[in-house]
GROMACS .gro file of C-alpha atoms in nm:
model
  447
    1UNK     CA    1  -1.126   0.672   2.677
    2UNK     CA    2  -1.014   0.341   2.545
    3UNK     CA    3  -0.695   0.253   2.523
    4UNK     CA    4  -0.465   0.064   2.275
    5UNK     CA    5  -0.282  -0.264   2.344
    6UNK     CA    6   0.031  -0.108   2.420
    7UNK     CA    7   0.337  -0.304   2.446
    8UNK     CA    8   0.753  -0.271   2.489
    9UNK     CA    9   0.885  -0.066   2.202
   10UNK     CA   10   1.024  -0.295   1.913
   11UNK     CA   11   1.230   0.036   1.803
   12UNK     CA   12   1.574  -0.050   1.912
   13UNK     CA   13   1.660   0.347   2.003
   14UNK     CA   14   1.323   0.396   2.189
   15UNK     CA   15   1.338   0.041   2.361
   16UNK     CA   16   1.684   0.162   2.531
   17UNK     CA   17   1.545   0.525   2.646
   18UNK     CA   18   1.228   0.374   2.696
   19UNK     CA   19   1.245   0.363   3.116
   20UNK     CA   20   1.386   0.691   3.137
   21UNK     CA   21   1.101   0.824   2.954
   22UNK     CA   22   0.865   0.651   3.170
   23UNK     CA   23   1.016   0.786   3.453
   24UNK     CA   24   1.022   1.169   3.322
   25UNK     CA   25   0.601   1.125   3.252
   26UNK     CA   26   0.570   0.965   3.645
   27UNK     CA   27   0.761   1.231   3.753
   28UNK     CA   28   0.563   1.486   3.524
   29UNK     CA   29   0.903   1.638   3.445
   30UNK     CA   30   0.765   1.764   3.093
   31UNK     CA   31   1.054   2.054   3.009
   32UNK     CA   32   1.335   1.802   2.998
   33UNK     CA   33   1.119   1.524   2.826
   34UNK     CA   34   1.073   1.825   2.568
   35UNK     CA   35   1.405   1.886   2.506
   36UNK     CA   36   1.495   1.521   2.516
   37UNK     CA   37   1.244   1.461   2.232
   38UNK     CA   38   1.290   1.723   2.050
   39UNK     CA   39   1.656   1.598   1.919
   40UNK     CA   40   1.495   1.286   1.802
   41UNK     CA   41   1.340   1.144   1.478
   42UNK     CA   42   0.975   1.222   1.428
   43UNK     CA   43   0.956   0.824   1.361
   44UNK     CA   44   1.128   0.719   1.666
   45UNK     CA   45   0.862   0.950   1.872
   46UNK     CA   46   0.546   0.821   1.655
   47UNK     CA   47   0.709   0.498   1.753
   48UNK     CA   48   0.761   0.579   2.145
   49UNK     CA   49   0.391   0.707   2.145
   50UNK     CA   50   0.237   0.373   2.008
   51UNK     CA   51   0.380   0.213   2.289
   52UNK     CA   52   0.239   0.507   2.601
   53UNK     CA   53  -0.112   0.542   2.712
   54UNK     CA   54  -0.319   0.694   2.506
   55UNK     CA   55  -0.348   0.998   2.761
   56UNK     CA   56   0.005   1.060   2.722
   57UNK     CA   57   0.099   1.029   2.414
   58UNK     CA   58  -0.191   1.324   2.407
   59UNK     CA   59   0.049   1.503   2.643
   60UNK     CA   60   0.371   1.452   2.465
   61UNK     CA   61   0.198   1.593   2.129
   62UNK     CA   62   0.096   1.876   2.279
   63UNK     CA   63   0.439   2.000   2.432
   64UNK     CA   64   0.604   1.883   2.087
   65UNK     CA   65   0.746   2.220   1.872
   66UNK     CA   66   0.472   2.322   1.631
   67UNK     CA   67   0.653   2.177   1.343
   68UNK     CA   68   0.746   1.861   1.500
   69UNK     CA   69   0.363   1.800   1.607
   70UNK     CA   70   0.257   1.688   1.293
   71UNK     CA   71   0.564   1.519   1.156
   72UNK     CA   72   0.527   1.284   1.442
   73UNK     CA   73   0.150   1.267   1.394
   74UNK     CA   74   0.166   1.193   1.055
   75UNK     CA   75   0.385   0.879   1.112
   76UNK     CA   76   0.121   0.705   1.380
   77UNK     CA   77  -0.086   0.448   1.266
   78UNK     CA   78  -0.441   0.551   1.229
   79UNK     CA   79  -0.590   0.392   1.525
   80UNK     CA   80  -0.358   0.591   1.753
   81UNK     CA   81  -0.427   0.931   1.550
   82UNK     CA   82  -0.774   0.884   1.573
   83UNK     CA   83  -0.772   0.801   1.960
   84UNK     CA   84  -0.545   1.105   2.045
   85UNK     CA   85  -0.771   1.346   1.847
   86UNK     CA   86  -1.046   1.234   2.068
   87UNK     CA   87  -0.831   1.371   2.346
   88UNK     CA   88  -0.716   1.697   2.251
   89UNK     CA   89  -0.904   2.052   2.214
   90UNK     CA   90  -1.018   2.171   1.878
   91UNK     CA   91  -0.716   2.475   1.894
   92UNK     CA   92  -0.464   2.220   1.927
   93UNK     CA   93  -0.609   2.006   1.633
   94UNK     CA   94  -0.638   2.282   1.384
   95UNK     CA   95  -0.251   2.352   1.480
   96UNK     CA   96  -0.162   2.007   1.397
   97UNK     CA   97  -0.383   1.951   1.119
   98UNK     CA   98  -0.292   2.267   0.927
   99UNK     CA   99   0.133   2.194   0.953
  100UNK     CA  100   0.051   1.876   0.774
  101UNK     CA  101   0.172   1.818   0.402
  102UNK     CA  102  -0.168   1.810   0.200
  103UNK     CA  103  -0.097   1.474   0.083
  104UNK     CA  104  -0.029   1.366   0.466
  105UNK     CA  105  -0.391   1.520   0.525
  106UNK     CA  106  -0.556   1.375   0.305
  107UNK     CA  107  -0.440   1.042   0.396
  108UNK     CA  108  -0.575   1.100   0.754
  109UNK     CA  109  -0.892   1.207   0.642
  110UNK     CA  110  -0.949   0.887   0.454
  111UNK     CA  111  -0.839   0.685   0.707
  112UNK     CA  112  -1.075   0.825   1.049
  113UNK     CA  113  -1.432   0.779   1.075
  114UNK     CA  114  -1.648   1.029   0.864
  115UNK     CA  115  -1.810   1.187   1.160
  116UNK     CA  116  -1.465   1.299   1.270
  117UNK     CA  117  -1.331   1.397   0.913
  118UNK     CA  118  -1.662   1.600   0.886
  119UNK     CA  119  -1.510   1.802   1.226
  120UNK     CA  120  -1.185   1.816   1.116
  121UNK     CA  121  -1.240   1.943   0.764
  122UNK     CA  122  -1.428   2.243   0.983
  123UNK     CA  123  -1.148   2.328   1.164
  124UNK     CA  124  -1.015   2.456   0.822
  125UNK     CA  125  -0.952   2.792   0.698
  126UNK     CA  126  -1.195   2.794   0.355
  127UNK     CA  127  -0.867   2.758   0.123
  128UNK     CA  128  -0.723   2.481   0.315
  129UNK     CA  129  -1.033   2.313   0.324
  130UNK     CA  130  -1.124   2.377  -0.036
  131UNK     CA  131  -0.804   2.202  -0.133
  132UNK     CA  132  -0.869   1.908   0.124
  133UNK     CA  133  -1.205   1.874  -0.027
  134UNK     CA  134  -1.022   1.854  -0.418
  135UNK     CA  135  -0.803   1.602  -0.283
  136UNK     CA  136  -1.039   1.339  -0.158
  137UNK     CA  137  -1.289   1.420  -0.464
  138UNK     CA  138  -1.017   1.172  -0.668
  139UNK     CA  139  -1.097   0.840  -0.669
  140UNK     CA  140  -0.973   0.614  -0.377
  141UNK     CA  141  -0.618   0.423  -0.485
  142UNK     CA  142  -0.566   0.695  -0.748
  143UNK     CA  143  -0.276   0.914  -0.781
  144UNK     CA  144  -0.495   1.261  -0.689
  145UNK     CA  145  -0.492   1.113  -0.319
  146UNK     CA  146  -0.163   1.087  -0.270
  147UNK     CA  147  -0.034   1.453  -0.479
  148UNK     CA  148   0.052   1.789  -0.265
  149UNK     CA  149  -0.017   2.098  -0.470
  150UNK     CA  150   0.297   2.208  -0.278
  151UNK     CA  151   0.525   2.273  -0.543
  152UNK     CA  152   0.790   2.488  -0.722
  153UNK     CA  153   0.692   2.643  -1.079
  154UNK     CA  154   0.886   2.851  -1.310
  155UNK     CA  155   0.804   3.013  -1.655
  156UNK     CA  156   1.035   2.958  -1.939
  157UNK     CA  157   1.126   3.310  -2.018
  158UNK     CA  158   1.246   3.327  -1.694
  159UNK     CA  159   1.635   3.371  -1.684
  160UNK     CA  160   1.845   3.105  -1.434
  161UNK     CA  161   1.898   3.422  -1.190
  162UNK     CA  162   1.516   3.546  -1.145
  163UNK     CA  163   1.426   3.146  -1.126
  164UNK     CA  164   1.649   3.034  -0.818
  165UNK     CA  165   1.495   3.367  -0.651
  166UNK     CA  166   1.169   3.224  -0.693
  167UNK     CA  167   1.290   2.918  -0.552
  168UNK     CA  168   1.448   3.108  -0.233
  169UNK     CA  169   1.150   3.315  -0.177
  170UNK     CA  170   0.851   2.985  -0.224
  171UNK     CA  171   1.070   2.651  -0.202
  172UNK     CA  172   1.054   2.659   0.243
  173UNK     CA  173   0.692   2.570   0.205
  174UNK     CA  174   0.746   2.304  -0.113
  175UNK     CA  175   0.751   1.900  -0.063
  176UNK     CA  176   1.059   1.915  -0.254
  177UNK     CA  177   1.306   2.130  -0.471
  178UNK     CA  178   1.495   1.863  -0.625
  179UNK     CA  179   1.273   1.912  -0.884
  180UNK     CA  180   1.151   2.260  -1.033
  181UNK     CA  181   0.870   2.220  -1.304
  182UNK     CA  182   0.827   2.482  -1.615
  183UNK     CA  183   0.486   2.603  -1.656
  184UNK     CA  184   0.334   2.769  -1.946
  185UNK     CA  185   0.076   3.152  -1.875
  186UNK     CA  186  -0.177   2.870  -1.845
  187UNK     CA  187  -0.016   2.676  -1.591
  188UNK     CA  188   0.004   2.363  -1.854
  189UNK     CA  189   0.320   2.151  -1.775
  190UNK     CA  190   0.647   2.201  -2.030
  191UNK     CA  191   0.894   2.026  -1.834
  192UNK     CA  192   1.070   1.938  -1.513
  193UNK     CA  193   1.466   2.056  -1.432
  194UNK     CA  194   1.637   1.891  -1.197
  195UNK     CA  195   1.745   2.156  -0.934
  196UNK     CA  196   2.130   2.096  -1.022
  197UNK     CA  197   2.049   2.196  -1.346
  198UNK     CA  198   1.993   2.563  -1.228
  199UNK     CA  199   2.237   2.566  -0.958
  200UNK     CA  200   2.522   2.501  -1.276
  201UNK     CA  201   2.378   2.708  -1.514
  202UNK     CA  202   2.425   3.070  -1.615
  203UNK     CA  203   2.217   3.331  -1.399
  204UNK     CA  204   2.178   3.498  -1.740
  205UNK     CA  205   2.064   3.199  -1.907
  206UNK     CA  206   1.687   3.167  -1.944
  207UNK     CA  207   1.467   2.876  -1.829
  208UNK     CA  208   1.382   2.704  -2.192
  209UNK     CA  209   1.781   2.696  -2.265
  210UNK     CA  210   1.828   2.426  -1.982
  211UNK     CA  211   1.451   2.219  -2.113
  212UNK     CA  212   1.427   1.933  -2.331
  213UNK     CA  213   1.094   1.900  -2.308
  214UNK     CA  214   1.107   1.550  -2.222
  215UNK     CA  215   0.884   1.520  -1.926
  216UNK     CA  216   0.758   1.187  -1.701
  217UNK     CA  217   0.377   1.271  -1.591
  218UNK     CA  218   0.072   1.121  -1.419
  219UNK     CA  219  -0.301   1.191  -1.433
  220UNK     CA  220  -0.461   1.278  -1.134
  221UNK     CA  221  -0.698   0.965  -1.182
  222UNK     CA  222  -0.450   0.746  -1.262
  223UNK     CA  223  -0.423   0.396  -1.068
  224UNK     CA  224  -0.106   0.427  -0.794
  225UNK     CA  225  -0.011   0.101  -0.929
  226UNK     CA  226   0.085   0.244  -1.234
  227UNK     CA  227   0.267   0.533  -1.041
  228UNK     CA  228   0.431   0.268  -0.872
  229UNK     CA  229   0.583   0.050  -1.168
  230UNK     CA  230   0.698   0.418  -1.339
  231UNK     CA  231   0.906   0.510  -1.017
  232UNK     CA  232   1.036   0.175  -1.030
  233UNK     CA  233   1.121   0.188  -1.391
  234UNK     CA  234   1.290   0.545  -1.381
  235UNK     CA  235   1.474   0.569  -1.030
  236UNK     CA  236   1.243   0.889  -0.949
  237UNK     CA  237   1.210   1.122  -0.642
  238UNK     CA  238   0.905   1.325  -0.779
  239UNK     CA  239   0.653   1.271  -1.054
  240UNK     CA  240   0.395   1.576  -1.178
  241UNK     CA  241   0.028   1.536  -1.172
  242UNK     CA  242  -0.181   1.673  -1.484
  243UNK     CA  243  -0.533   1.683  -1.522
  244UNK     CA  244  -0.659   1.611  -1.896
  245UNK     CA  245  -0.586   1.894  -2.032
  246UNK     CA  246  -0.252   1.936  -1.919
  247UNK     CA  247  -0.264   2.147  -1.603
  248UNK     CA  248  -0.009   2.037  -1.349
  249UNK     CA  249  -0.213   2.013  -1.018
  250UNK     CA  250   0.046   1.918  -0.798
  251UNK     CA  251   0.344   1.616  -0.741
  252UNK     CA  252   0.366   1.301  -0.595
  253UNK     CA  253   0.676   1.198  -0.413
  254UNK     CA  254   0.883   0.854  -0.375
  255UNK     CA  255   0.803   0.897  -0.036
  256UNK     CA  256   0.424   0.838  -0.058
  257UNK     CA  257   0.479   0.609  -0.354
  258UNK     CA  258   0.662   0.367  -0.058
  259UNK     CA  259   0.397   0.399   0.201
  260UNK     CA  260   0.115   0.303  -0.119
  261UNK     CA  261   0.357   0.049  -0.214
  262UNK     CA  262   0.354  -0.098   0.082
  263UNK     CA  263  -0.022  -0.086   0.118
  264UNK     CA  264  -0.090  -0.249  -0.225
  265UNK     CA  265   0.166  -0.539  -0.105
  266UNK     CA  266  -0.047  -0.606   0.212
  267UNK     CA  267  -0.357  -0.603   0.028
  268UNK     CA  268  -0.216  -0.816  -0.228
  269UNK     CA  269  -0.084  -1.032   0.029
  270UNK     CA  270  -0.413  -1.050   0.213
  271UNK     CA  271  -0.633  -1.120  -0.092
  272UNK     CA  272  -0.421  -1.422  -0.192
  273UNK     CA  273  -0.468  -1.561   0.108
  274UNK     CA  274  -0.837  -1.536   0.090
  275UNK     CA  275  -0.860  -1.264   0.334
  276UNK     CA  276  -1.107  -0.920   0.219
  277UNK     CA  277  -0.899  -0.675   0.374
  278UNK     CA  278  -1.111  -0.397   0.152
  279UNK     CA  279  -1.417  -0.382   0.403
  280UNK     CA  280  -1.201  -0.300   0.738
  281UNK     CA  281  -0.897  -0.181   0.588
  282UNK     CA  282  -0.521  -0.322   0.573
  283UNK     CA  283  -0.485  -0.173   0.905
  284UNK     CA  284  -0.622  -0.506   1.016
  285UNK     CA  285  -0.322  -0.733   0.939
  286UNK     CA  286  -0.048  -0.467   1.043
  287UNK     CA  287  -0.193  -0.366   1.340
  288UNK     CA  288  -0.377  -0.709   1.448
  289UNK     CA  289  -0.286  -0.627   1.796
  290UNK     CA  290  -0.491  -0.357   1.816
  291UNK     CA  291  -0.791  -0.401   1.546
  292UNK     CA  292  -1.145  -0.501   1.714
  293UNK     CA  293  -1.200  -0.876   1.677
  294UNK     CA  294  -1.536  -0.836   1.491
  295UNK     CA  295  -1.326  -0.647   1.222
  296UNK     CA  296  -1.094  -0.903   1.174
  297UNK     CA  297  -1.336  -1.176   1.158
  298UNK     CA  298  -1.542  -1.011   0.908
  299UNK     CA  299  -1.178  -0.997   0.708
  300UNK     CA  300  -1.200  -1.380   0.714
  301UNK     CA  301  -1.549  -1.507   0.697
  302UNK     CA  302  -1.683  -1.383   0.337
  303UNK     CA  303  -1.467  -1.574   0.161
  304UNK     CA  304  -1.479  -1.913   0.401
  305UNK     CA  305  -1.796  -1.942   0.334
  306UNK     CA  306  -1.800  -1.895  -0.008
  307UNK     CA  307  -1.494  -2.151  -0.040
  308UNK     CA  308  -1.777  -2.368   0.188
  309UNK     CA  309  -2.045  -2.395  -0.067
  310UNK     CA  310  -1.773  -2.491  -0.343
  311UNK     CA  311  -1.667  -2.752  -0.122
  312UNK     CA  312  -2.021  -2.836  -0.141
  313UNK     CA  313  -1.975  -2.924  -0.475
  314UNK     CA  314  -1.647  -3.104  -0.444
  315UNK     CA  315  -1.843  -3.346  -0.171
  316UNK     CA  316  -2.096  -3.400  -0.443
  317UNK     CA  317  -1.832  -3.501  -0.719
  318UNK     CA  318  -1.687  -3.771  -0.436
  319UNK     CA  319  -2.001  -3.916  -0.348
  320UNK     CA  320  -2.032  -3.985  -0.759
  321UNK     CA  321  -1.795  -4.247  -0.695
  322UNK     CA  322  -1.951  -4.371  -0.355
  323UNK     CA  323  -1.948  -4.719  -0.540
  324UNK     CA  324  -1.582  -4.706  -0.655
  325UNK     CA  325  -1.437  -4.603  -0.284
  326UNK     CA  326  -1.646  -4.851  -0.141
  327UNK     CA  327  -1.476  -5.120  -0.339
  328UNK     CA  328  -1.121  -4.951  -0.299
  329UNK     CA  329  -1.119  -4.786   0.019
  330UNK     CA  330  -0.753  -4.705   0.009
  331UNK     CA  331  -0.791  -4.444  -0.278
  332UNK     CA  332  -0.930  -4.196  -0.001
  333UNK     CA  333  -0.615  -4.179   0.150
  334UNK     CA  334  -0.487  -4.041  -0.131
  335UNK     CA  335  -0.741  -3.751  -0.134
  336UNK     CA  336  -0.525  -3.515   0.085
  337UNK     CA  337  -0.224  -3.540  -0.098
  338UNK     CA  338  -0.392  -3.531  -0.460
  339UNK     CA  339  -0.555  -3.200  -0.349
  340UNK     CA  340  -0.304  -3.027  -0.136
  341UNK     CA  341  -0.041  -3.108  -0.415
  342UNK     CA  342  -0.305  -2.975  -0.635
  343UNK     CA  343  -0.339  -2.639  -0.452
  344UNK     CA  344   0.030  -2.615  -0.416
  345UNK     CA  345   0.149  -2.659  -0.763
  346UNK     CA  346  -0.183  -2.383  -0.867
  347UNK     CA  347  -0.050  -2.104  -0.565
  348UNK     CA  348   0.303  -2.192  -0.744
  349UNK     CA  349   0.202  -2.099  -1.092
  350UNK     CA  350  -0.017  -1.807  -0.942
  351UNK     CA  351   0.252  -1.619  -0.777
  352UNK     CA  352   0.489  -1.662  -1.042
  353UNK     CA  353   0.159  -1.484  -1.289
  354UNK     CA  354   0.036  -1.223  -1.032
  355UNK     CA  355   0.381  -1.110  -0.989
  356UNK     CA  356   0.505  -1.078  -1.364
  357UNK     CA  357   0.124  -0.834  -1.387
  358UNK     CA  358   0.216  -0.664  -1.127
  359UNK     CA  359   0.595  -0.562  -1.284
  360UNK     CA  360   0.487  -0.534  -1.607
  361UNK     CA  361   0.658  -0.802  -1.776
  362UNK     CA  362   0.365  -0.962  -1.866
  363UNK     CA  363   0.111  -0.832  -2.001
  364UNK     CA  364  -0.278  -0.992  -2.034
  365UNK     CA  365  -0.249  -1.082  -2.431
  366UNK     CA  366   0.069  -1.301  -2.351
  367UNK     CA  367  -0.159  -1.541  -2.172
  368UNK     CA  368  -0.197  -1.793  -2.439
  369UNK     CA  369   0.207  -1.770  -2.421
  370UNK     CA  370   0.195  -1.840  -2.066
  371UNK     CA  371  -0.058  -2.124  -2.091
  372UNK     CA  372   0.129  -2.296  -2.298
  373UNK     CA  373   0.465  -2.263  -2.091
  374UNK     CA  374   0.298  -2.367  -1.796
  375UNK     CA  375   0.140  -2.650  -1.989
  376UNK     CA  376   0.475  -2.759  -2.048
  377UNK     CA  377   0.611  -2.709  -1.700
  378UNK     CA  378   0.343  -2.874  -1.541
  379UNK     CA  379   0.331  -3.175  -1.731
  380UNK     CA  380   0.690  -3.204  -1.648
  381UNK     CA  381   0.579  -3.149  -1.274
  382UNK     CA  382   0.309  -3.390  -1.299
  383UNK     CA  383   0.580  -3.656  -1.358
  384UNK     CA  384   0.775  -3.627  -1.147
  385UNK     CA  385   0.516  -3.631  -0.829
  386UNK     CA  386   0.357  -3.948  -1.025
  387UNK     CA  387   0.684  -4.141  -1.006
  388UNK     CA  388   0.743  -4.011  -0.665
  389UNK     CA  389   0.387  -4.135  -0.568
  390UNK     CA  390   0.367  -4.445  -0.754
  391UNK     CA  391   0.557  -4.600  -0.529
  392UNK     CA  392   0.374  -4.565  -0.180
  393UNK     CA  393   0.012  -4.619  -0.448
  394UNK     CA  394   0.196  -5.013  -0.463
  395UNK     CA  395   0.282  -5.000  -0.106
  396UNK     CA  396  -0.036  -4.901  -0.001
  397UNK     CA  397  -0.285  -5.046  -0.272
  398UNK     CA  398  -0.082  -5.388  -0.293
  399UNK     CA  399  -0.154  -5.342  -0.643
  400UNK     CA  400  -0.034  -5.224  -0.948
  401UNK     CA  401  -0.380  -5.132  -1.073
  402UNK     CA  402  -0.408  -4.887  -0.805
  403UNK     CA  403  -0.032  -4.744  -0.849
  404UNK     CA  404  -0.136  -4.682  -1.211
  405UNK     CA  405  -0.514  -4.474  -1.091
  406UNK     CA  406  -0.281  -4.312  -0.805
  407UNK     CA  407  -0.010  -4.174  -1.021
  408UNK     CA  408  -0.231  -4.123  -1.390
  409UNK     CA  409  -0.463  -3.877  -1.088
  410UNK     CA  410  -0.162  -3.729  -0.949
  411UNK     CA  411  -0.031  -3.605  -1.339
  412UNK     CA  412  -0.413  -3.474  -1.408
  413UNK     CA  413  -0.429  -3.283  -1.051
  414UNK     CA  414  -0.090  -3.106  -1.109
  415UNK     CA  415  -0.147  -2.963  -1.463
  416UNK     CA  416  -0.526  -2.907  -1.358
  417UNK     CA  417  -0.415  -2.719  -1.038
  418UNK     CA  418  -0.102  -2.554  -1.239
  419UNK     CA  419  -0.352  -2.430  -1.543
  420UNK     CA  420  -0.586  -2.270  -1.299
  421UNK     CA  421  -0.358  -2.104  -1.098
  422UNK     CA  422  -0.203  -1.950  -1.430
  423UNK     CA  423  -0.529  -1.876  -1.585
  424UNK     CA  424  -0.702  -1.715  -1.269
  425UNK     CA  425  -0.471  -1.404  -1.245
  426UNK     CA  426  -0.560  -1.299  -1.653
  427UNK     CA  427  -0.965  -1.408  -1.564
  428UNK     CA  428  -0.922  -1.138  -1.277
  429UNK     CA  429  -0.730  -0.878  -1.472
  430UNK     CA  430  -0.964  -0.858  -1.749
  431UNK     CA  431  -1.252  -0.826  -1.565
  432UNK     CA  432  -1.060  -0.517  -1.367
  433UNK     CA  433  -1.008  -0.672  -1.060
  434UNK     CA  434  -0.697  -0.713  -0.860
  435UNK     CA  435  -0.472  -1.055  -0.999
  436UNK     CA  436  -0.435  -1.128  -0.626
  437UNK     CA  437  -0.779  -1.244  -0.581
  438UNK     CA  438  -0.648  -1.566  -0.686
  439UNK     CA  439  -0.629  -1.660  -0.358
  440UNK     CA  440  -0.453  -1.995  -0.236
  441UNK     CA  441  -0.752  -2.188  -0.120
  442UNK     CA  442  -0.943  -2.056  -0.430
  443UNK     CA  443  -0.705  -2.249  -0.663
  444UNK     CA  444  -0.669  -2.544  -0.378
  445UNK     CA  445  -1.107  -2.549  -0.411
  446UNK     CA  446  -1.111  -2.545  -0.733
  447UNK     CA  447  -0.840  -2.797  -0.848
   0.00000   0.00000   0.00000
């Protein structure tokens, strides 16, 4: 069994009890290393178990209370969850597998290898895995992955009373009950109460006195970025998920909304640094520790080579003026800093463009309005790295005439490199591809 780079917990509470746990696994002393666990955050133990041998963080998750199994499983990264369910027997899987929120599921499922989501998804009762099945059928990155049909509905002609029994009598097995949504005979979506709403109102009082029918809602196809921005925009805890018609087919809570969040950031993050994170996964920069080195190399090659052949090109465009360096060897000292400035001022402008998409506040007919600011800004730029060039161009050149070619190629480069690195992120957005491929040393190549 292979095992993963383990190394001393980083968790501040399970670095300090981490010896006395090792010593209650030497000593096999399971009952008390029960107990002890069982007081503490499923987090802190998905965190302990990163750090054990594969074979017993097996152990540990098998002692765990029923409940607490896959709380903690659902926490571990997916390297670790697919190396313990290598270890364990097909009993204890289902056990594990079934206490998981659906949305928790399905995010497993995506992330193991097929061959052992193919012998999970058998472990299933048929309406478990029916509903597993409907959940991965949605598009990857869309909104159906990440919803749990585990909900609370009412009916409108419900009074307060009969409503908050409902709640009693389904709510233990819900995601959450802040939220209570109002549901028509054909299960379309009229409305959402916040759960304080019922707790204040009259028991006689029926269900469509407390609505407004003003109600925030998703399609199940619908990107997670835009799920994202609309939690954002309207503080929520819990948004409803509607197919086209208007069936509500489950929720999505803040909860996975953070975990995609932070998913789109570190693909973001790796794209712009001209790393394809899509092919192996994003696992591959949180967990580099542990990812197989062929995986991350295969992360970082695709686009270094085709950043090679357009350096091709940039050779060509120098050897143009073969006959020009020749004469004034110093210019090609100036090469580095022309380009890197170049690069810099374009990853500047990029950042500032990718950033304003990804909030919102700019939208991809504004970029004529953007050009032009940047225009402006970079010009400005431009400037003031020619004046604070010109001076080592005389230095170096002894001679004005090269000052003048130094800083006049210094002004060009910055609103060239600036331009790009604004326009790229729009070029990218209309053709439906993530802003962020505007990677750094795409901008820095071409500029």
């Amino acid at each position: 069994m292979p095992k993963n780079e383990k190394g001393f917990p980083t968790n501040p509470t399970v670095a300090l009890l981490y010896p006395d746990i090792k010593e209650l696994i030497e000593k096999a002393q399971w009952k008390t290393l029960k107990e002890v666990l069982s007081t503490w955050y499923p987090s802190d133990i998905a965190d302990l178990l990163e750090s054990l041998d594969v074979k017993e963080s097996a152990i540990i998750i098998r002692m765990l209370p029923k409940n607490l199994q896959s709380e903690v499983f659902s926490e571990l990264n997916p390297k670790t969850q697919e190396e313990i369910l290598l270890t364990l027997s097909d009993e204890t899987i289902k056990k594990i597998i079934l206490e998981m929120d659906p949305d928790d599921r399905t995010e497993l499922f995506e992330d193991l290898p097929d061959y052992i989501t193919r012998k999970l998804l058998k472990l299933l009762p048929p309406s478990e895995r029916k509903e597993a099945l409907m959940l991965l059928g949605y598009p990857p990155e869309s909104v159906g992955r990440l919803m749990t049909p585990d909900f609370v509905a009412v009916k409108p002609e419900w009074d307060v009373g009969k409503a908050i029994q409902h709640i009693r009598e389904y709510g233990k097995d819900a995601e959450t009950i802040n939220v209570i949504y109002v549901v028509d005979e054909h299960w379309k979506l009229l409305d959402d109460l916040p759960i304080r709403k019922l707790i204040l109102a009259e028991p006689h009082q029926e269900i469509r006195e407390l609505m407004d029918n003003q109600v925030i809602y998703l399609y199940a196809n619908t990107d997670q970025e835009e799920a994202i921005k609309l939690f954002e925009k309207y503080n929520l805890i819990a948004l409803p998920v509607v197919d086209e018609e208007g069936h509500l087919l489950g929720i999505v809570t803040v909860d996975d909304i953070i975990d995609a969040l932070r998913e789109e950031q570190t693909e973001d993050f790796a794209k712009f640094s001209a790393v394809e994170a899509k092919a192996v996964g994003v696992d591959f920069i949180t967990q580099i520790k542990d990812v197989p080195l062929f995986s991350i190399f295969r992360a970082r090659i695709t686009w270094l080579l085709a950043l090679l052949l357009m350096d091709f090109i940039t050779g060509g465009i120098i050897q143009s003026f073969e006959a020009t360096i020749a004469k004034y060897v110093v210019l090609v000292t100036f090469l580095p800093v022309l380009v890197d400035t170049a690069g810099n001022a374009g990853s500047q402008a990029a950042t500032l463009v990718i950033r304003a998409l990804a909030l919102g506040t700019v939208k991809v007919s504004d970029w004529l309005k953007v050009v032009i600011r940047e225009l402006a800004i970079s010009a400005a730029l431009g400037l003031v790295m020619g004046i604070g060039i010109s001076f080592m161009g005389f230095i170096r050149g002894k001679n004005l005439q090269i000052a003048e070619v130094v800083v006049i190629s210094m002004f060009i480069n910055v609103i060239v490199g600036s331009l790009i690195g604004v326009i790229l992120p729009f070029i990218f957005t209309k053709l439906k591809k993530d802003p962020a491929t505007a990677s750094t040393p795409l901008i820095t190549t071409l500029a």
